[in-house]
Amino acid sequence: MVHFNSSEVKSRLFTEKNIEQILQDSEGKIWVALNQGGLLCFPTGDVSSSNRIEYLGNTSVTSLFEDSQHNLWICTNGDGIYSYNLNTNITYQQPEISEGLDTSDVRVKKAIRLEQDPNLLTLERVFWDTVAPGIFISSIEINNKDTALEKSYMLEAYQNFLRIGYVGSLPGNPGVFQYRYRLNGVDKDWVYSSMNSVSYTMLPPGEYKFEVGAMSKEGIWSKEPASATFIIQPYYYQTTWFMAMTVGLAVVIITMILLIYTRNIRKKEAEKAKISKRIADLELMALRAQMNPHFMFNTLSSIQHFVSSNNTEEALRYLSKFAKLMRVVLDNSKRKEISINDEIKAIELYLDLEKLRFKGKFDYSIEVGEGIDPSYDEIPSMLIQPYLENSILHGINNKLDTGFIKVKIDLVDDHIVVCIEDDGVGRKKAAKMQERRSKEHKSQGMNITRDRLSIINRVNQSNLNVEVEDIGTGENTGTRVKIYVPFKNY
């Protein structure tokens, strides 16, 4: 806002808000309507920062009007219309700015002198219009603490609150100055203000240069701005060396995690391969146990006996069963799990051939419960035969009379339960008789199957288990074996 007449610029003022309207009322007061800045009043008609009254806060004043009754009407954006009676008797007094011995008498003498010598007025006015005001920084506060004035400051990271004071000066013209300032790195352009101080808070680490200039009421700016440099050092965790060390440490940690993870993966793969090899070995051993040389030799001897006794039909029937059993065992050994129907076919062939070997020493039965679908439900291959072999060799074979083996497959809760019962001599008596015949064949099928179940549980995280118990009391107690296989209801 510039106040001038035909011969001079009387004053300049930065309002810092957009001016909507300027009105001079009948009393000579100047009113300024501001957008989001309220209403300014200059009672004496002199436009300066020290001679103003502010009304209506940050209200947006859009227009002003004085009626014939000397009422001032003030229109706002969104806050209605205000009226102000200008006839109120108000006394305004503007403070005089003087320096040294420039008293009222001296100013009166100067005024008389200027009136008597117009050329002197012209010379002084030219001097004021052409001389640029000086500017200097008057105070610097860092974190609300005053500090000595210097050209440059090296500050810690936490010293990031600055308050800078500045003052303009012009010999012979003690008027109020307008200012412009900027802090390179924060302010993109000059900031204009009538205030003689500025604050900056929460400055990030970096290098800043503060510059400030003053303007006289004639509109002349300082030739050189006053300046000060501030270097705010970063926190230790913002420094290059710390970030490089952090990145390096992160790389080392990630590398170690990857190495440990890779090592664990390789370890698990090696363990898995080892287990797979062990399973393959056990399955091969189970296959060999099912087709052990004694069983094969005795079966073939029995067939040979039928041939030599001209019982060709019986020999061909059992030879056919033996061939079928060999094929079934070989086929089942290639699969980890088989249907219950396939397992029943295999054990029927096996039990028929064992009956041939032992000349009708035992009989058997196989039952399947209602909860089982033998064509669909599956169990691990080659699982039941070793326990049947154990019942025949150690239970039934040691009896004086014929025996009986009962196989029942049923669904109990969430398990398929395979129950094998025999009416043999029992485990204790069989163990004693085995000690006396240590040179004879020792069945390894049960031990192999036990190891198989243990490894299958580890690999599949399942809970296959086997229970063995004696049946009844007396000389022929018999044995019951229960195999629990988790039921898979797909």
Coordinates of C-alpha atoms in Angstrom, one line a residue:
M1 CA 0.0 0.0 0.0
V2 CA 1.6 3.3 -1.1
H3 CA 0.5 6.7 0.2
F4 CA 1.5 9.6 -2.1
N5 CA 0.5 13.0 -3.4
S6 CA 1.4 14.9 -6.5
S7 CA 4.9 15.8 -5.2
E8 CA 6.1 12.9 -3.1
V9 CA 5.6 9.4 -1.8
K10 CA 4.5 9.9 1.8
S11 CA 4.6 6.3 3.0
R12 CA 4.6 2.5 2.1
L13 CA 3.1 -0.3 4.0
F14 CA 2.9 -4.1 3.5
T15 CA -0.5 -5.3 4.6
E16 CA 0.4 -9.0 4.0
K17 CA -3.2 -9.5 2.9
N18 CA -5.0 -8.6 -0.3
I19 CA -6.7 -5.2 -0.2
E20 CA -10.4 -5.2 -1.3
Q21 CA -11.2 -1.5 -0.8
I22 CA -9.8 1.8 0.5
L23 CA -12.1 4.5 1.9
Q24 CA -11.3 7.9 3.5
D25 CA -14.2 9.0 5.6
S26 CA -15.5 12.5 6.4
E27 CA -13.2 12.8 9.4
G28 CA -10.1 12.1 7.3
K29 CA -9.5 8.6 8.6
I30 CA -8.4 6.0 6.1
W31 CA -10.1 2.6 6.2
V32 CA -8.6 -0.5 4.4
A33 CA -10.7 -3.6 3.8
L34 CA -8.6 -6.8 3.7
N35 CA -9.4 -10.3 2.4
Q36 CA -9.1 -12.6 5.5
G37 CA -7.4 -9.7 7.4
G38 CA -10.2 -7.7 8.9
L39 CA -10.3 -3.9 8.8
L40 CA -7.5 -1.5 9.2
C41 CA -8.0 2.1 10.3
F42 CA -5.4 4.9 10.1
P43 CA -7.0 7.6 12.4
T44 CA -4.7 10.5 11.5
G45 CA -4.6 9.7 7.8
D46 CA -0.9 8.8 8.0
V47 CA -0.4 5.3 6.6
S48 CA 2.2 3.6 8.9
S49 CA 2.5 0.5 11.0
S50 CA 2.7 2.5 14.2
N51 CA -0.4 4.4 13.4
R52 CA -3.1 1.9 12.8
I53 CA -6.0 0.1 14.6
E54 CA -7.2 -3.4 13.6
Y55 CA -10.8 -4.5 13.6
L56 CA -12.6 -7.8 13.0
G57 CA -9.6 -10.2 13.3
N58 CA -9.2 -12.4 10.2
T59 CA -12.7 -11.7 8.7
S60 CA -12.9 -11.1 5.0
V61 CA -14.1 -7.5 4.5
T62 CA -15.4 -7.1 0.9
S63 CA -16.6 -3.4 0.7
L64 CA -17.0 -0.2 2.7
F65 CA -19.6 2.7 2.5
E66 CA -20.3 5.9 4.5
D67 CA -23.8 7.2 4.4
S68 CA -25.1 10.7 4.9
Q69 CA -25.5 10.2 8.7
H70 CA -21.8 9.5 8.9
N71 CA -22.3 5.8 9.6
L72 CA -19.7 3.4 8.1
W73 CA -21.2 0.2 6.7
I74 CA -18.8 -2.8 6.6
C75 CA -19.7 -5.7 4.4
T76 CA -18.1 -9.1 5.0
N77 CA -17.9 -12.5 3.3
G78 CA -20.0 -14.9 5.4
D79 CA -20.1 -12.8 8.6
G80 CA -22.9 -10.3 7.8
I81 CA -22.8 -6.5 7.7
Y82 CA -21.4 -4.2 10.4
S83 CA -22.1 -0.5 11.1
Y84 CA -19.9 2.0 12.8
N85 CA -20.9 5.5 13.9
L86 CA -18.2 7.9 12.8
N87 CA -19.6 10.8 15.0
T88 CA -18.2 9.4 18.2
N89 CA -15.9 11.8 19.7
I90 CA -12.5 10.1 19.6
T91 CA -9.2 11.8 20.2
Y92 CA -6.3 10.3 18.2
Q93 CA -2.7 11.0 19.0
Q94 CA 0.2 9.8 16.9
P95 CA 3.5 9.5 18.8
E96 CA 6.4 11.6 17.4
I97 CA 9.6 9.8 16.5
S98 CA 12.7 11.9 17.3
E99 CA 16.3 11.3 18.1
G100 CA 18.9 13.2 20.1
L101 CA 18.0 16.8 20.9
D102 CA 15.4 17.0 18.2
T103 CA 12.7 18.5 20.6
S104 CA 9.4 20.1 19.6
D105 CA 11.1 23.6 19.6
V106 CA 13.8 22.4 17.3
R107 CA 11.2 20.9 14.9
V108 CA 9.3 24.2 14.9
K109 CA 12.5 26.0 14.0
K110 CA 13.2 23.5 11.2
A111 CA 9.7 24.0 9.9
I112 CA 10.2 27.9 9.9
R113 CA 13.5 27.5 8.2
L114 CA 12.1 25.2 5.5
E115 CA 9.2 27.6 5.0
Q116 CA 11.6 30.6 4.5
D117 CA 14.0 28.6 2.2
P118 CA 12.0 26.4 -0.2
N119 CA 15.2 25.4 -2.0
L120 CA 16.4 23.7 1.3
L121 CA 13.3 21.6 1.3
T122 CA 13.9 20.6 -2.2
L123 CA 17.5 19.6 -1.4
E124 CA 16.6 17.6 1.6
R125 CA 13.8 15.9 -0.2
V126 CA 16.1 14.9 -3.0
F127 CA 18.5 13.5 -0.4
W128 CA 15.8 11.4 1.2
D129 CA 14.6 10.1 -2.2
T130 CA 18.0 8.9 -3.5
V131 CA 19.7 7.5 -0.4
A132 CA 19.1 3.8 0.2
P133 CA 18.4 2.8 3.8
G134 CA 20.9 0.7 5.7
I135 CA 20.0 -2.6 7.2
F136 CA 21.6 -4.7 9.9
I137 CA 20.7 -7.7 12.0
S138 CA 20.0 -6.6 15.6
S139 CA 19.6 -9.9 17.4
I140 CA 19.8 -13.7 16.9
E141 CA 18.1 -16.1 19.3
I142 CA 18.9 -19.9 19.1
N143 CA 16.4 -22.1 20.9
N144 CA 15.1 -18.9 22.7
K145 CA 18.5 -18.0 23.9
D146 CA 20.2 -14.8 22.8
T147 CA 23.6 -15.2 21.3
A148 CA 26.4 -13.0 20.1
L149 CA 26.1 -11.6 16.6
E150 CA 28.4 -13.4 14.1
K151 CA 28.5 -13.8 10.3
S152 CA 28.3 -17.6 10.6
Y153 CA 27.0 -20.1 13.1
M154 CA 27.8 -23.8 13.4
L155 CA 24.9 -25.4 15.3
E156 CA 24.1 -28.8 16.7
A157 CA 21.1 -30.8 15.3
Y158 CA 18.8 -29.8 18.2
Q159 CA 19.6 -26.1 17.8
N160 CA 17.1 -25.7 15.0
F161 CA 14.8 -22.9 16.4
L162 CA 15.9 -19.4 15.2
R163 CA 14.6 -16.0 15.9
I164 CA 16.2 -13.2 13.9
G165 CA 15.7 -9.5 14.6
Y166 CA 16.7 -6.7 12.1
V167 CA 16.5 -2.9 11.9
G168 CA 16.6 -0.4 9.0
S169 CA 18.3 3.0 9.3
L170 CA 18.4 6.1 7.3
P171 CA 20.1 9.3 8.4
G172 CA 17.7 12.2 8.9
N173 CA 14.7 10.0 8.2
P174 CA 13.6 8.0 11.3
G175 CA 10.4 6.8 9.7
V176 CA 9.0 3.2 9.8
F177 CA 10.6 0.8 7.3
Q178 CA 9.2 -2.1 5.4
Y179 CA 11.3 -5.3 5.0
R180 CA 11.9 -8.2 2.8
Y181 CA 13.7 -11.4 3.9
R182 CA 14.5 -14.9 2.8
L183 CA 16.2 -18.0 4.2
N184 CA 17.8 -19.8 1.4
G185 CA 16.7 -23.5 1.6
V186 CA 13.4 -22.6 3.2
D187 CA 11.9 -19.6 1.4
K188 CA 11.6 -19.9 -2.3
D189 CA 11.3 -16.1 -2.8
W190 CA 11.5 -12.9 -0.8
V191 CA 8.9 -12.5 2.0
Y192 CA 7.6 -9.0 2.5
S193 CA 6.7 -7.8 6.0
S194 CA 6.4 -4.7 8.2
M195 CA 7.6 -6.7 11.2
N196 CA 11.3 -6.4 12.3
S197 CA 11.8 -10.0 13.3
V198 CA 11.1 -13.5 11.9
S199 CA 11.2 -17.0 13.5
Y200 CA 12.1 -20.4 11.9
T201 CA 11.3 -23.6 13.8
M202 CA 12.3 -27.3 13.4
L203 CA 14.9 -26.6 10.7
P204 CA 16.3 -29.8 9.3
P205 CA 20.1 -30.3 9.1
G206 CA 21.7 -28.3 6.3
E207 CA 23.3 -25.0 5.4
Y208 CA 21.2 -21.9 5.4
K209 CA 21.8 -18.2 4.5
F210 CA 19.5 -15.6 5.9
E211 CA 19.2 -12.3 4.0
V212 CA 17.1 -9.2 4.8
G213 CA 16.7 -5.8 3.2
A214 CA 14.8 -2.6 4.3
M215 CA 12.8 -0.1 2.2
S216 CA 12.2 3.5 3.0
K217 CA 8.8 5.1 2.6
E218 CA 10.1 6.5 -0.7
G219 CA 10.3 2.9 -2.0
I220 CA 14.1 2.7 -2.0
W221 CA 15.6 -0.7 -1.0
S222 CA 18.9 -1.3 0.8
K223 CA 21.8 -1.7 -1.6
E224 CA 23.2 -4.8 0.1
P225 CA 21.1 -7.1 2.3
A226 CA 22.3 -8.0 5.8
S227 CA 23.0 -11.7 6.0
A228 CA 24.0 -14.5 8.4
T229 CA 24.9 -18.1 7.6
F230 CA 23.7 -21.1 9.7
I231 CA 25.1 -24.6 9.4
I232 CA 22.9 -27.1 11.3
Q233 CA 24.8 -30.4 11.8
P234 CA 22.8 -33.7 11.4
Y235 CA 22.1 -36.1 14.2
Y236 CA 24.6 -39.0 14.3
Y237 CA 22.0 -41.3 12.8
Q238 CA 21.6 -38.8 9.9
T239 CA 25.3 -38.7 9.0
T240 CA 26.7 -40.4 5.9
W241 CA 29.0 -42.7 7.9
F242 CA 26.2 -43.9 10.1
M243 CA 23.8 -44.6 7.2
A244 CA 26.6 -46.4 5.4
M245 CA 27.4 -48.4 8.5
T246 CA 23.6 -49.2 8.9
V247 CA 23.3 -50.3 5.3
G248 CA 26.5 -52.4 5.7
L249 CA 25.2 -54.0 8.9
A250 CA 21.8 -54.6 7.2
V251 CA 23.5 -56.3 4.3
V252 CA 25.6 -58.5 6.7
I253 CA 22.5 -59.4 8.7
I254 CA 20.5 -60.2 5.5
T255 CA 23.4 -62.2 4.1
M256 CA 23.7 -64.2 7.4
I257 CA 20.0 -64.8 7.4
L258 CA 20.1 -66.0 3.8
L259 CA 23.1 -68.2 4.6
I260 CA 21.4 -69.7 7.6
Y261 CA 18.2 -70.2 5.7
T262 CA 20.0 -71.8 2.8
R263 CA 21.9 -74.0 5.1
N264 CA 18.7 -75.1 6.9
I265 CA 17.1 -75.8 3.5
R266 CA 20.0 -77.8 2.4
K267 CA 20.1 -79.6 5.7
K268 CA 16.4 -80.4 5.5
E269 CA 16.8 -81.6 1.9
A270 CA 19.7 -83.8 2.9
E271 CA 17.7 -85.2 5.8
K272 CA 14.7 -85.7 3.6
A273 CA 16.9 -87.5 1.0
K274 CA 18.4 -89.6 3.8
I275 CA 15.0 -90.5 5.0
S276 CA 13.8 -91.2 1.5
K277 CA 16.7 -93.5 1.0
R278 CA 16.1 -95.2 4.3
I279 CA 12.4 -95.7 3.4
A280 CA 13.5 -97.2 0.1
D281 CA 15.9 -99.5 1.9
L282 CA 13.2 -100.5 4.4
E283 CA 10.7 -101.1 1.6
L284 CA 13.2 -103.3 -0.2
M285 CA 13.9 -105.1 3.1
A286 CA 10.2 -105.5 3.6
L287 CA 9.9 -106.9 0.1
R288 CA 12.7 -109.3 0.8
A289 CA 11.1 -110.3 4.1
Q290 CA 7.9 -111.1 2.3
M291 CA 9.7 -113.2 -0.2
N292 CA 12.4 -114.5 2.1
P293 CA 14.3 -117.6 0.8
H294 CA 12.8 -119.9 3.4
F295 CA 9.3 -119.1 2.4
M296 CA 10.0 -119.4 -1.3
F297 CA 12.0 -122.6 -0.9
N298 CA 9.3 -124.3 1.3
T299 CA 6.5 -123.1 -1.1
L300 CA 8.3 -124.5 -4.1
S301 CA 9.1 -127.7 -2.2
S302 CA 5.5 -128.2 -1.5
I303 CA 4.6 -127.6 -5.1
Q304 CA 7.3 -130.1 -6.1
H305 CA 5.8 -132.6 -3.7
F306 CA 2.4 -132.4 -5.5
V307 CA 4.1 -132.8 -8.8
S308 CA 6.1 -135.9 -7.7
S309 CA 3.0 -137.5 -6.2
N310 CA 1.2 -137.0 -9.6
N311 CA -1.2 -134.4 -8.0
T312 CA -0.7 -132.2 -11.0
E313 CA -3.9 -130.2 -10.6
E314 CA -3.1 -129.2 -7.0
A315 CA 0.5 -128.4 -8.0
L316 CA -0.7 -126.1 -10.8
R317 CA -3.2 -124.4 -8.6
Y318 CA -0.6 -123.5 -5.9
L319 CA 2.0 -122.6 -8.5
S320 CA -0.5 -120.2 -10.0
K321 CA -1.1 -118.6 -6.6
F322 CA 2.6 -118.4 -6.0
A323 CA 3.1 -116.5 -9.3
K324 CA 0.2 -114.2 -8.5
L325 CA 1.6 -113.4 -5.1
M326 CA 5.0 -112.6 -6.5
R327 CA 3.4 -110.2 -9.0
V328 CA 1.2 -108.6 -6.4
V329 CA 4.1 -108.1 -4.0
L330 CA 6.2 -106.5 -6.8
D331 CA 3.3 -104.2 -7.9
N332 CA 2.5 -103.1 -4.4
S333 CA 6.1 -102.4 -3.5
K334 CA 6.1 -99.6 -6.1
R335 CA 3.3 -97.7 -4.3
K336 CA 3.5 -96.0 -0.9
E337 CA -0.2 -96.6 -0.3
I338 CA -2.6 -99.1 -1.7
S339 CA -6.3 -99.8 -1.4
I340 CA -7.6 -102.2 1.3
N341 CA -8.9 -104.5 -1.5
D342 CA -5.3 -104.8 -2.9
E343 CA -3.9 -105.5 0.5
I344 CA -6.5 -108.2 1.2
K345 CA -5.7 -109.9 -2.2
A346 CA -2.1 -110.0 -1.2
I347 CA -2.6 -111.4 2.3
E348 CA -5.1 -114.0 1.0
L349 CA -2.5 -115.3 -1.5
Y350 CA 0.1 -115.3 1.2
L351 CA -2.1 -117.2 3.8
D352 CA -3.1 -119.8 1.2
L353 CA 0.5 -120.6 0.3
E354 CA 1.4 -120.7 4.0
K355 CA -1.4 -123.2 4.6
L356 CA 0.1 -125.3 1.9
R357 CA 3.5 -125.1 3.5
F358 CA 2.2 -126.1 7.0
K359 CA -0.2 -128.7 5.5
G360 CA -3.4 -127.2 6.8
K361 CA -2.0 -126.3 10.2
F362 CA -4.3 -123.2 10.5
D363 CA -7.3 -121.6 9.0
Y364 CA -8.1 -117.9 8.7
S365 CA -10.8 -115.3 8.1
I366 CA -10.7 -111.7 6.9
E367 CA -13.5 -109.2 7.8
V368 CA -14.1 -105.6 6.7
G369 CA -16.2 -103.3 8.8
E370 CA -19.2 -101.3 7.5
G371 CA -17.4 -97.9 7.9
I372 CA -14.6 -99.0 5.4
D373 CA -14.8 -98.6 1.6
P374 CA -12.2 -101.2 0.6
S375 CA -12.0 -100.0 -3.0
Y376 CA -11.3 -96.4 -1.9
D377 CA -9.7 -96.3 1.5
E378 CA -6.0 -96.8 1.6
I379 CA -3.2 -98.0 3.9
P380 CA 0.6 -98.2 3.6
S381 CA 1.6 -101.0 1.3
M382 CA 3.1 -104.3 2.7
L383 CA 1.9 -103.4 6.2
I384 CA 0.0 -106.5 7.4
Q385 CA 2.0 -109.4 6.0
P386 CA 4.9 -109.3 8.5
Y387 CA 2.5 -109.6 11.5
L388 CA 0.7 -112.5 9.8
E389 CA 4.1 -114.2 9.3
N390 CA 4.9 -113.7 12.9
S391 CA 1.6 -115.2 14.0
I392 CA 2.1 -118.3 11.8
L393 CA 5.8 -118.9 12.6
H394 CA 5.8 -118.2 16.4
G395 CA 2.2 -118.7 17.4
I396 CA 0.4 -121.3 15.3
N397 CA 3.4 -123.4 14.3
N398 CA 4.3 -124.0 18.0
K399 CA 0.8 -125.4 18.8
L400 CA 0.2 -129.1 18.9
D401 CA -3.2 -128.8 17.2
T402 CA -4.5 -126.6 14.5
G403 CA -4.9 -122.8 14.9
F404 CA -6.9 -119.9 13.6
I405 CA -6.0 -116.4 12.5
K406 CA -8.6 -113.7 12.3
V407 CA -8.0 -110.4 10.4
K408 CA -10.5 -107.6 10.9
I409 CA -10.3 -104.1 9.3
D410 CA -12.6 -101.5 10.8
L411 CA -13.0 -97.7 11.2
V412 CA -12.7 -96.5 14.8
D413 CA -13.1 -92.7 15.4
D414 CA -10.6 -91.2 13.0
H415 CA -8.4 -94.3 12.4
I416 CA -8.5 -97.4 10.3
V417 CA -7.7 -100.2 12.8
V418 CA -6.3 -103.5 11.5
C419 CA -6.7 -106.2 14.1
I420 CA -4.8 -109.5 13.8
E421 CA -5.7 -112.2 16.3
D422 CA -4.3 -115.8 16.6
D423 CA -4.9 -118.6 19.1
G424 CA -1.2 -119.6 19.2
V425 CA 1.0 -120.2 22.2
G426 CA 1.5 -116.6 23.1
R427 CA 4.6 -114.3 23.2
K428 CA 6.3 -115.7 26.3
K429 CA 6.2 -119.3 25.4
A430 CA 7.1 -118.5 21.8
A431 CA 10.1 -116.6 23.0
K432 CA 11.4 -119.5 25.1
M433 CA 10.9 -122.0 22.3
Q434 CA 12.7 -119.6 19.9
E435 CA 15.8 -119.5 22.2
R436 CA 16.1 -123.3 21.9
R437 CA 15.9 -123.0 18.1
S438 CA 18.1 -120.0 17.5
K439 CA 19.6 -121.4 14.3
E440 CA 16.2 -121.5 12.6
H441 CA 14.8 -118.7 10.6
K442 CA 14.2 -115.5 12.6
S443 CA 11.5 -113.2 11.1
Q444 CA 12.7 -109.6 10.7
G445 CA 9.4 -108.4 9.2
M446 CA 8.0 -106.9 12.4
N447 CA 11.2 -104.9 13.2
I448 CA 11.4 -103.7 9.6
T449 CA 7.7 -102.6 9.7
R450 CA 8.2 -100.8 13.0
D451 CA 11.1 -98.8 11.5
R452 CA 8.9 -98.0 8.5
L453 CA 6.1 -96.7 10.6
S454 CA 8.5 -94.5 12.6
I455 CA 10.0 -92.9 9.5
I456 CA 6.6 -92.5 7.8
N457 CA 5.4 -90.7 10.9
R458 CA 8.4 -88.3 10.8
V459 CA 8.0 -87.6 7.1
N460 CA 4.2 -87.2 7.0
Q461 CA 3.8 -85.9 10.6
S462 CA 1.3 -88.7 11.2
N463 CA 0.6 -90.9 14.2
L464 CA 0.7 -94.5 12.9
N465 CA 1.2 -96.9 15.8
V466 CA 1.0 -100.6 16.7
E467 CA -0.3 -102.2 19.9
V468 CA 0.6 -105.9 20.8
E469 CA -1.1 -107.7 23.6
D470 CA -1.7 -111.3 24.9
I471 CA -5.2 -112.8 24.7
G472 CA -6.5 -114.6 27.8
T473 CA -4.5 -116.8 30.2
G474 CA -3.3 -120.4 30.2
E475 CA -1.0 -122.4 28.0
N476 CA -2.4 -121.1 24.7
T477 CA -3.0 -117.5 25.4
G478 CA -2.9 -116.2 21.8
T479 CA -1.8 -112.7 20.6
R480 CA -3.6 -109.6 19.3
V481 CA -2.0 -107.0 17.2
K482 CA -3.7 -103.7 16.4
I483 CA -2.3 -101.4 13.7
Y484 CA -3.7 -97.8 13.8
V485 CA -3.7 -95.9 10.5
P486 CA -5.0 -92.3 10.4
F487 CA -8.1 -92.1 8.3
K488 CA -7.9 -89.8 5.2
N489 CA -11.4 -88.6 4.4
Y490 CA -10.8 -86.7 1.1

